PDB file of C-alpha atoms in Angstrom:
ATOM      1  CA  MET A   1      56.719   3.584 -98.581  1.00  0.00           C
ATOM      2  CA  ASN A   2      52.695   3.739 -98.667  1.00  0.00           C
ATOM      3  CA  ASP A   3      50.926   6.933 -97.587  1.00  0.00           C
ATOM      4  CA  ARG A   4      49.133   5.342 -94.619  1.00  0.00           C
ATOM      5  CA  LYS A   5      48.314   7.420 -91.765  1.00  0.00           C
ATOM      6  CA  ILE A   6      48.940   6.293 -88.060  1.00  0.00           C
ATOM      7  CA  LEU A   7      47.676   8.328 -84.565  1.00  0.00           C
ATOM      8  CA  LEU A   8      50.385   7.482 -81.835  1.00  0.00           C
ATOM      9  CA  VAL A   9      49.405   7.577 -78.647  1.00  0.00           C
ATOM     10  CA  THR A  10      51.585   8.045 -75.712  1.00  0.00           C
ATOM     11  CA  GLU A  11      51.059   8.711 -71.726  1.00  0.00           C
ATOM     12  CA  GLY A  12      52.570  12.233 -71.837  1.00  0.00           C
ATOM     13  CA  LYS A  13      53.449  15.042 -73.680  1.00  0.00           C
ATOM     14  CA  HIS A  14      57.083  15.083 -73.146  1.00  0.00           C
ATOM     15  CA  ASP A  15      57.085  11.436 -74.604  1.00  0.00           C
ATOM     16  CA  GLU A  16      57.091  12.978 -78.208  1.00  0.00           C
ATOM     17  CA  ASN A  17      60.034  15.328 -77.513  1.00  0.00           C
ATOM     18  CA  ILE A  18      62.084  11.714 -77.279  1.00  0.00           C
ATOM     19  CA  LEU A  19      60.222   9.891 -80.200  1.00  0.00           C
ATOM     20  CA  LYS A  20      60.536  12.025 -83.006  1.00  0.00           C
ATOM     21  CA  PRO A  21      64.309  12.208 -83.001  1.00  0.00           C
ATOM     22  CA  LEU A  22      64.100   8.175 -82.653  1.00  0.00           C
ATOM     23  CA  LEU A  23      61.827   8.145 -85.112  1.00  0.00           C
ATOM     24  CA  LYS A  24      63.700  10.347 -87.661  1.00  0.00           C
ATOM     25  CA  ALA A  25      67.198   8.386 -86.710  1.00  0.00           C
ATOM     26  CA  ALA A  26      64.894   4.737 -87.780  1.00  0.00           C
ATOM     27  CA  LYS A  27      64.170   6.588 -91.362  1.00  0.00           C
ATOM     28  CA  LEU A  28      60.569   6.893 -90.616  1.00  0.00           C
ATOM     29  CA  PRO A  29      57.959   9.134 -92.026  1.00  0.00           C
ATOM     30  CA  LEU A  30      57.065  11.561 -89.051  1.00  0.00           C
ATOM     31  CA  ASP A  31      54.666  13.576 -91.482  1.00  0.00           C
ATOM     32  CA  GLN A  32      52.958  10.274 -91.611  1.00  0.00           C
ATOM     33  CA  ILE A  33      52.634  10.020 -87.545  1.00  0.00           C
ATOM     34  CA  LYS A  34      50.242  12.454 -85.638  1.00  0.00           C
ATOM     35  CA  PHE A  35      51.152  12.247 -81.851  1.00  0.00           C
ATOM     36  CA  THR A  36      48.659  12.809 -79.041  1.00  0.00           C
ATOM     37  CA  SER A  37      48.794  12.116 -75.709  1.00  0.00           C
ATOM     38  CA  PHE A  38      46.707  11.984 -72.471  1.00  0.00           C
ATOM     39  CA  GLN A  39      47.834  12.211 -68.712  1.00  0.00           C
ATOM     40  CA  GLY A  40      48.662   8.925 -67.877  1.00  0.00           C
ATOM     41  CA  LYS A  41      47.884   5.405 -68.588  1.00  0.00           C
ATOM     42  CA  TYR A  42      44.740   5.080 -66.722  1.00  0.00           C
ATOM     43  CA  ASN A  43      43.159   7.842 -69.140  1.00  0.00           C
ATOM     44  CA  ILE A  44      43.664   6.544 -72.268  1.00  0.00           C
ATOM     45  CA  LEU A  45      41.968   3.544 -71.204  1.00  0.00           C
ATOM     46  CA  LYS A  46      39.068   5.515 -70.121  1.00  0.00           C
ATOM     47  CA  TYR A  47      39.193   6.973 -73.249  1.00  0.00           C
ATOM     48  CA  ALA A  48      40.022   4.122 -75.772  1.00  0.00           C
ATOM     49  CA  GLU A  49      36.285   3.986 -77.379  1.00  0.00           C
ATOM     50  CA  ALA A  50      36.489   7.700 -78.045  1.00  0.00           C
ATOM     51  CA  LEU A  51      39.547   7.196 -79.592  1.00  0.00           C
ATOM     52  CA  LYS A  52      38.548   5.084 -82.689  1.00  0.00           C
ATOM     53  CA  LEU A  53      35.336   7.008 -83.269  1.00  0.00           C
ATOM     54  CA  THR A  54      37.427  10.427 -83.197  1.00  0.00           C
ATOM     55  CA  PHE A  55      40.029   9.440 -84.827  1.00  0.00           C
ATOM     56  CA  ARG A  56      38.647   7.846 -87.916  1.00  0.00           C
ATOM     57  CA  GLU A  57      40.890   9.194 -90.852  1.00  0.00           C
ATOM     58  CA  TYR A  58      44.099   7.179 -89.425  1.00  0.00           C
ATOM     59  CA  ASP A  59      44.672   3.850 -90.245  1.00  0.00           C
ATOM     60  CA  ASN A  60      45.960   3.162 -87.774  1.00  0.00           C
ATOM     61  CA  ILE A  61      45.799   3.968 -84.155  1.00  0.00           C
ATOM     62  CA  ILE A  62      48.792   2.506 -81.955  1.00  0.00           C
ATOM     63  CA  VAL A  63      49.142   2.856 -77.831  1.00  0.00           C
ATOM     64  CA  LEU A  64      52.793   3.513 -76.311  1.00  0.00           C
ATOM     65  CA  LEU A  65      52.564   2.745 -72.427  1.00  0.00           C
ATOM     66  CA  ASP A  66      54.990   2.480 -69.936  1.00  0.00           C
ATOM     67  CA  SER A  67      54.975  -1.064 -67.863  1.00  0.00           C
ATOM     68  CA  ASP A  68      57.098  -2.021 -64.928  1.00  0.00           C
ATOM     69  CA  ALA A  69      57.186  -5.426 -66.122  1.00  0.00           C
ATOM     70  CA  ARG A  70      59.898  -7.721 -67.054  1.00  0.00           C
ATOM     71  CA  THR A  71      59.770  -8.582 -70.288  1.00  0.00           C
ATOM     72  CA  ILE A  72      57.386  -7.320 -73.101  1.00  0.00           C
ATOM     73  CA  PRO A  73      54.669 -10.515 -72.935  1.00  0.00           C
ATOM     74  CA  ASP A  74      54.138  -9.594 -69.371  1.00  0.00           C
ATOM     75  CA  ALA A  75      53.170  -6.236 -70.381  1.00  0.00           C
ATOM     76  CA  SER A  76      50.981  -7.465 -72.572  1.00  0.00           C
ATOM     77  CA  LEU A  77      48.758  -9.927 -70.502  1.00  0.00           C
ATOM     78  CA  SER A  78      46.399  -7.677 -68.788  1.00  0.00           C
ATOM     79  CA  ILE A  79      46.061  -4.519 -70.792  1.00  0.00           C
ATOM     80  CA  LYS A  80      46.771  -5.238 -74.795  1.00  0.00           C
ATOM     81  CA  LYS A  81      43.281  -7.377 -74.691  1.00  0.00           C
ATOM     82  CA  THR A  82      41.478  -4.390 -73.910  1.00  0.00           C
ATOM     83  CA  PHE A  83      42.873  -2.548 -76.727  1.00  0.00           C
ATOM     84  CA  SER A  84      42.213  -5.224 -79.724  1.00  0.00           C
ATOM     85  CA  GLU A  85      38.726  -5.308 -78.718  1.00  0.00           C
ATOM     86  CA  LYS A  86      38.829  -1.876 -80.270  1.00  0.00           C
ATOM     87  CA  GLY A  87      41.293  -2.552 -83.417  1.00  0.00           C
ATOM     88  CA  ILE A  88      44.011  -0.070 -81.533  1.00  0.00           C
ATOM     89  CA  GLU A  89      48.016  -1.576 -81.232  1.00  0.00           C
ATOM     90  CA  THR A  90      49.242  -1.180 -77.699  1.00  0.00           C
ATOM     91  CA  PHE A  91      53.275  -1.380 -77.910  1.00  0.00           C
ATOM     92  CA  PHE A  92      55.080  -0.908 -74.334  1.00  0.00           C
ATOM     93  CA  SER A  93      58.452   0.472 -73.267  1.00  0.00           C
ATOM     94  CA  ILE A  94      60.447  -0.980 -70.522  1.00  0.00           C
ATOM     95  CA  HIS A  95      60.215   0.761 -67.184  1.00  0.00           C
ATOM     96  CA  GLU A  96      59.762   3.822 -69.055  1.00  0.00           C
ATOM     97  CA  ILE A  97      60.001   5.900 -72.834  1.00  0.00           C
ATOM     98  CA  GLU A  98      62.936   7.631 -70.717  1.00  0.00           C
ATOM     99  CA  ALA A  99      64.776   4.035 -70.550  1.00  0.00           C
ATOM    100  CA  TRP A 100      64.906   4.560 -74.791  1.00  0.00           C
ATOM    101  CA  VAL A 101      67.470   7.700 -74.377  1.00  0.00           C
ATOM    102  CA  PHE A 102      70.691   5.054 -73.073  1.00  0.00           C
ATOM    103  CA  ALA A 103      69.802   2.605 -75.614  1.00  0.00           C
ATOM    104  CA  ASP A 104      72.717   3.295 -77.557  1.00  0.00           C
ATOM    105  CA  ASP A 105      75.020   3.767 -74.789  1.00  0.00           C
ATOM    106  CA  HIS A 106      78.196   4.895 -77.058  1.00  0.00           C
ATOM    107  CA  LEU A 107      75.610   8.563 -78.236  1.00  0.00           C
ATOM    108  CA  LEU A 108      74.981   8.816 -74.467  1.00  0.00           C
ATOM    109  CA  PHE A 109      78.379   8.376 -73.418  1.00  0.00           C
ATOM    110  CA  LYS A 110      79.900  11.395 -76.151  1.00  0.00           C
ATOM    111  CA  GLN A 111      76.715  13.520 -75.165  1.00  0.00           C
ATOM    112  CA  MET A 112      77.700  12.831 -71.217  1.00  0.00           C
ATOM    113  CA  LEU A 113      81.264  14.365 -72.424  1.00  0.00           C
ATOM    114  CA  GLN A 114      79.753  17.599 -73.008  1.00  0.00           C
ATOM    115  CA  GLU A 115      77.200  17.627 -70.270  1.00  0.00           C
ATOM    116  CA  GLY A 116      79.337  15.244 -67.375  1.00  0.00           C
ATOM    117  CA  GLY A 117      78.114  12.358 -65.311  1.00  0.00           C
ATOM    118  CA  LYS A 118      79.991   9.860 -67.875  1.00  0.00           C
ATOM    119  CA  GLU A 119      81.167   7.890 -64.523  1.00  0.00           C
ATOM    120  CA  ARG A 120      77.644   7.184 -64.005  1.00  0.00           C
ATOM    121  CA  LEU A 121      77.068   6.228 -67.592  1.00  0.00           C
ATOM    122  CA  LEU A 122      79.847   3.257 -66.967  1.00  0.00           C
ATOM    123  CA  ARG A 123      77.779   1.560 -64.402  1.00  0.00           C
ATOM    124  CA  LEU A 124      74.758   1.581 -65.717  1.00  0.00           C
ATOM    125  CA  PRO A 125      72.412  -1.640 -66.659  1.00  0.00           C
ATOM    126  CA  LEU A 126      71.327  -2.462 -69.787  1.00  0.00           C
ATOM    127  CA  PRO A 127      68.546   0.096 -70.740  1.00  0.00           C
ATOM    128  CA  GLU A 128      65.814  -2.304 -69.383  1.00  0.00           C
ATOM    129  CA  GLU A 129      67.015  -3.203 -66.353  1.00  0.00           C
ATOM    130  CA  ILE A 130      67.278   0.106 -65.103  1.00  0.00           C
ATOM    131  CA  PRO A 131      64.042   0.872 -62.338  1.00  0.00           C
ATOM    132  CA  TYR A 132      63.854   4.377 -62.743  1.00  0.00           C
ATOM    133  CA  PRO A 133      65.587   6.025 -66.350  1.00  0.00           C
ATOM    134  CA  LYS A 134      63.316   8.839 -65.857  1.00  0.00           C
ATOM    135  CA  GLN A 135      65.205   9.677 -62.310  1.00  0.00           C
ATOM    136  CA  VAL A 136      68.937   8.275 -63.595  1.00  0.00           C
ATOM    137  CA  ILE A 137      68.363  10.791 -66.115  1.00  0.00           C
ATOM    138  CA  HIS A 138      67.763  13.802 -63.928  1.00  0.00           C
ATOM    139  CA  ASN A 139      70.637  12.820 -62.004  1.00  0.00           C
ATOM    140  CA  ILE A 140      72.849  12.766 -64.595  1.00  0.00           C
ATOM    141  CA  PHE A 141      71.783  15.548 -66.281  1.00  0.00           C
ATOM    142  CA  GLY A 142      69.953  17.777 -64.075  1.00  0.00           C
ATOM    143  CA  LYS A 143      66.164  18.417 -63.731  1.00  0.00           C
ATOM    144  CA  ASN A 144      66.667  21.329 -66.905  1.00  0.00           C
ATOM    145  CA  LYS A 145      64.395  20.733 -69.372  1.00  0.00           C
ATOM    146  CA  LEU A 146      66.849  19.119 -72.223  1.00  0.00           C
ATOM    147  CA  ASP A 147      67.135  18.897 -75.889  1.00  0.00           C
ATOM    148  CA  TRP A 148      66.853  15.229 -77.299  1.00  0.00           C
ATOM    149  CA  ALA A 149      67.795  16.181 -80.962  1.00  0.00           C
ATOM    150  CA  PHE A 150      71.487  14.319 -80.310  1.00  0.00           C
ATOM    151  CA  LEU A 151      68.808  11.344 -80.313  1.00  0.00           C
ATOM    152  CA  GLU A 152      68.580  12.366 -83.816  1.00  0.00           C
ATOM    153  CA  ASN A 153      72.145  10.308 -84.390  1.00  0.00           C
ATOM    154  CA  ILE A 154      71.442   6.689 -82.599  1.00  0.00           C
ATOM    155  CA  ASP A 155      73.098   4.060 -84.128  1.00  0.00           C
ATOM    156  CA  VAL A 156      69.478   1.884 -84.814  1.00  0.00           C
ATOM    157  CA  ALA A 157      71.045  -1.586 -84.771  1.00  0.00           C
ATOM    158  CA  ARG A 158      72.856  -0.917 -81.619  1.00  0.00           C
ATOM    159  CA  ALA A 159      70.050   1.142 -80.010  1.00  0.00           C
ATOM    160  CA  THR A 160      67.136  -1.968 -80.677  1.00  0.00           C
ATOM    161  CA  ALA A 161      69.901  -4.450 -79.602  1.00  0.00           C
ATOM    162  CA  ARG A 162      70.080  -3.351 -76.060  1.00  0.00           C
ATOM    163  CA  SER A 163      65.961  -2.135 -75.971  1.00  0.00           C
ATOM    164  CA  PRO A 164      64.314  -5.479 -77.081  1.00  0.00           C
ATOM    165  CA  SER A 165      60.813  -2.778 -76.228  1.00  0.00           C
ATOM    166  CA  LEU A 166      62.510  -0.338 -78.532  1.00  0.00           C
ATOM    167  CA  LYS A 167      62.808  -3.262 -81.219  1.00  0.00           C
ATOM    168  CA  VAL A 168      59.218  -3.939 -81.147  1.00  0.00           C
ATOM    169  CA  PHE A 169      57.699  -1.089 -81.653  1.00  0.00           C
ATOM    170  CA  LEU A 170      60.039   0.178 -84.811  1.00  0.00           C
ATOM    171  CA  MET A 171      59.554  -2.995 -86.576  1.00  0.00           C
ATOM    172  CA  ARG A 172      56.051  -2.812 -86.082  1.00  0.00           C
ATOM    173  CA  LEU A 173      56.428   1.021 -87.150  1.00  0.00           C
ATOM    174  CA  GLY A 174      58.022   0.041 -90.060  1.00  0.00           C
ATOM    175  CA  ALA A 175      55.846  -2.820 -91.669  1.00  0.00           C
ATOM    176  CA  ILE A 176      52.616  -0.403 -91.430  1.00  0.00           C
ATOM    177  CA  LEU A 177      54.677   2.250 -93.404  1.00  0.00           C
ATOM    178  CA  ASP A 178      56.500  -0.290 -95.698  1.00  0.00           C
ATOM    179  CA  VAL A 179      59.523   1.171 -94.420  1.00  0.00           C
ATOM    180  CA  ASP A 180      62.813  -1.222 -94.444  1.00  0.00           C
ATOM    181  CA  THR A 181      63.634  -2.387 -90.926  1.00  0.00           C
ATOM    182  CA  GLN A 182      66.363  -4.536 -92.093  1.00  0.00           C
ATOM    183  CA  LEU A 183      68.598  -2.680 -89.717  1.00  0.00           C
ATOM    184  CA  VAL A 184      66.731  -2.858 -86.789  1.00  0.00           C
ATOM    185  CA  GLN A 185      65.808  -6.559 -87.475  1.00  0.00           C
ATOM    186  CA  ASP A 186      69.318  -7.569 -87.505  1.00  0.00           C
ATOM    187  CA  SER A 187      70.505  -5.997 -84.720  1.00  0.00           C
ATOM    188  CA  ILE A 188      71.538  -8.041 -82.216  1.00  0.00           C
ATOM    189  CA  ALA A 189      73.509 -10.246 -84.838  1.00  0.00           C
ATOM    190  CA  GLN A 190      74.958  -6.596 -86.041  1.00  0.00           C
ATOM    191  CA  ASN A 191      76.040  -6.116 -82.104  1.00  0.00           C
ATOM    192  CA  LEU A 192      76.775  -9.488 -80.465  1.00  0.00           C
ATOM    193  CA  ASP A 193      79.719 -10.366 -79.827  1.00  0.00           C
ATOM    194  CA  ARG A 194      81.638 -12.468 -82.900  1.00  0.00           C
ATOM    195  CA  ARG A 195      83.525 -14.720 -80.609  1.00  0.00           C
ATOM    196  CA  ILE A 196      80.417 -16.217 -78.908  1.00  0.00           C
ATOM    197  CA  PHE A 197      78.910 -17.553 -82.711  1.00  0.00           C
ATOM    198  CA  ALA A 198      83.248 -18.675 -82.998  1.00  0.00           C
ATOM    199  CA  ASN A 199      83.519 -20.266 -79.712  1.00  0.00           C
ATOM    200  CA  LEU A 200      79.558 -21.911 -80.635  1.00  0.00           C
ATOM    201  CA  ILE A 201      81.291 -23.697 -83.934  1.00  0.00           C
ATOM    202  CA  LYS A 202      84.507 -24.664 -82.448  1.00  0.00           C
ATOM    203  CA  GLU A 203      82.985 -26.515 -79.437  1.00  0.00           C
ATOM    204  CA  ILE A 204      80.148 -28.817 -81.346  1.00  0.00           C
ATOM    205  CA  MET A 205      81.497 -28.608 -85.205  1.00  0.00           C
ATOM    206  CA  TYR A 206      84.018 -30.928 -87.287  1.00  0.00           C
ATOM    207  CA  SER A 207      85.617 -28.189 -89.563  1.00  0.00           C
ATOM    208  CA  ASP A 208      84.624 -29.468 -92.636  1.00  0.00           C
ATOM    209  CA  THR A 209      80.966 -30.477 -92.145  1.00  0.00           C
ATOM    210  CA  ILE A 210      78.887 -28.161 -94.678  1.00  0.00           C
ATOM    211  CA  ILE A 211      76.549 -26.005 -91.912  1.00  0.00           C
ATOM    212  CA  TYR A 212      75.239 -22.995 -94.005  1.00  0.00           C
ATOM    213  CA  LYS A 213      73.624 -23.073 -97.576  1.00  0.00           C
ATOM    214  CA  THR A 214      72.887 -19.410 -98.620  1.00  0.00           C
ATOM    215  CA  LEU A 215      69.713 -19.114-101.004  1.00  0.00           C
ATOM    216  CA  ASP A 216      71.825 -18.567-104.255  1.00  0.00           C
ATOM    217  CA  GLY A 217      73.269 -22.081-103.382  1.00  0.00           C
ATOM    218  CA  ARG A 218      77.005 -21.450-101.721  1.00  0.00           C
ATOM    219  CA  GLN A 219      77.570 -23.603 -99.008  1.00  0.00           C
ATOM    220  CA  PHE A 220      80.189 -22.839 -96.485  1.00  0.00           C
ATOM    221  CA  THR A 221      82.085 -25.522 -94.054  1.00  0.00           C
ATOM    222  CA  ALA A 222      82.790 -25.064 -90.214  1.00  0.00           C
ATOM    223  CA  GLU A 223      85.514 -23.466 -90.933  1.00  0.00           C
ATOM    224  CA  GLN A 224      84.601 -21.193 -93.340  1.00  0.00           C
ATOM    225  CA  ILE A 225      82.217 -19.383 -91.194  1.00  0.00           C
ATOM    226  CA  LEU A 226      84.612 -19.315 -88.452  1.00  0.00           C
ATOM    227  CA  GLU A 227      86.750 -17.456 -90.731  1.00  0.00           C
ATOM    228  CA  ASN A 228      83.865 -15.169 -92.147  1.00  0.00           C
ATOM    229  CA  VAL A 229      82.999 -15.005 -88.612  1.00  0.00           C
ATOM    230  CA  GLU A 230      86.421 -13.472 -87.260  1.00  0.00           C
ATOM    231  CA  GLN A 231      87.038 -11.157 -90.104  1.00  0.00           C
ATOM    232  CA  GLY A 232      83.132  -9.972 -89.505  1.00  0.00           C
ATOM    233  CA  THR A 233      82.246 -10.256 -93.381  1.00  0.00           C
ATOM    234  CA  ASP A 234      78.448  -9.924 -94.417  1.00  0.00           C
ATOM    235  CA  ILE A 235      78.068 -13.409 -95.152  1.00  0.00           C
ATOM    236  CA  ALA A 236      79.117 -13.641 -91.036  1.00  0.00           C
ATOM    237  CA  LYS A 237      76.338 -11.605 -90.299  1.00  0.00           C
ATOM    238  CA  GLN A 238      74.130 -13.070 -92.687  1.00  0.00           C
ATOM    239  CA  TYR A 239      74.400 -16.444 -90.980  1.00  0.00           C
ATOM    240  CA  THR A 240      74.614 -14.966 -87.528  1.00  0.00           C
ATOM    241  CA  SER A 241      71.410 -13.514 -87.927  1.00  0.00           C
ATOM    242  CA  ASP A 242      69.530 -17.245 -89.605  1.00  0.00           C
ATOM    243  CA  ILE A 243      70.988 -18.762 -86.934  1.00  0.00           C
ATOM    244  CA  LEU A 244      69.274 -15.763 -84.121  1.00  0.00           C
ATOM    245  CA  ARG A 245      65.922 -16.000 -86.439  1.00  0.00           C
ATOM    246  CA  VAL A 246      65.578 -20.254 -85.638  1.00  0.00           C
ATOM    247  CA  ALA A 247      66.454 -19.228 -82.165  1.00  0.00           C
ATOM    248  CA  ARG A 248      64.012 -16.625 -81.767  1.00  0.00           C
ATOM    249  CA  ASP A 249      61.250 -18.920 -83.998  1.00  0.00           C
ATOM    250  CA  PHE A 250      61.691 -21.565 -81.888  1.00  0.00           C
ATOM    251  CA  LEU A 251      61.188 -19.308 -78.112  1.00  0.00           C
ATOM    252  CA  LYS A 252      58.198 -18.667 -79.701  1.00  0.00           C
ATOM    253  CA  ARG A 253      56.993 -21.665 -81.046  1.00  0.00           C
ATOM    254  CA  GLN A 254      57.573 -22.491 -77.066  1.00  0.00           C
ATOM    255  CA  ALA A 255      55.763 -19.246 -75.477  1.00  0.00           C
ATOM    256  CA  ASN A 256      52.479 -20.322 -77.259  1.00  0.00           C
ATOM    257  CA  LYS A 257      52.661 -24.003 -75.783  1.00  0.00           C
ATOM    258  CA  GLN A 258      52.604 -22.573 -72.714  1.00  0.00           C
ATOM    259  CA  ARG A 259      50.009 -19.875 -73.393  1.00  0.00           C
ATOM    260  CA  PRO A 260      47.641 -21.020 -76.302  1.00  0.00           C
ATOM    261  CA  THR A 261      45.241 -17.720 -75.417  1.00  0.00           C
ATOM    262  CA  SER A 262      48.049 -14.979 -75.491  1.00  0.00           C
ATOM    263  CA  LEU A 263      47.373 -12.037 -78.064  1.00  0.00           C
ATOM    264  CA  LEU A 264      51.270 -12.259 -79.030  1.00  0.00           C
TER     265      LEU A 264
END
């Protein structure tokens, strides 16, 4: 951990109430992060130049915006350049920051046992597929002001596996502040049904084929990896994480070929 200071700019003051317990759950130092807000993204755009001049004492200025885009790169296309030219980093919650409240569905289910409305949660899609998460929250909990402190207990790995925009945001904050984000980085491997990997190996590999070598020189055949995957061992988690990293790198290369001028 270092002593860098971050200014985190959001669209509204209420965003801070959701962000603080989420950042605390991710073990990020809140004393190094100052929150400030404007009334909507267009006010932030209007005063982007002033942000850099007014808050010179901060090492990094980060803007967090809501976006109706379907993917993070789509959200970045139009707005990100405006801020990057001024040395300000931009991140997005899809579609609204309230979607992150649904990221750990297990925790939310426990909360609903107390508040009511658990049946509605069972019918909800993944967080970033909920069109109007703020309205859904009102429908479930009512319009009373909610105490978001329960979000301090989120399962960070599960939450970031279910919400890509939350994962990107937490990983970048962790990188700036030099905080370990391995749990966030491996979130999909931690939560993806291991039967998917087992079936993939069974589909294409001979059982005695060496398919994995660790950094310390150990070798594993397809049969051995199958046993580890089925048992959910640390080797299995490491293997699935590595496979997903390769897939992610491949997709990034494909994206860069399609959009050579992209800022991502």
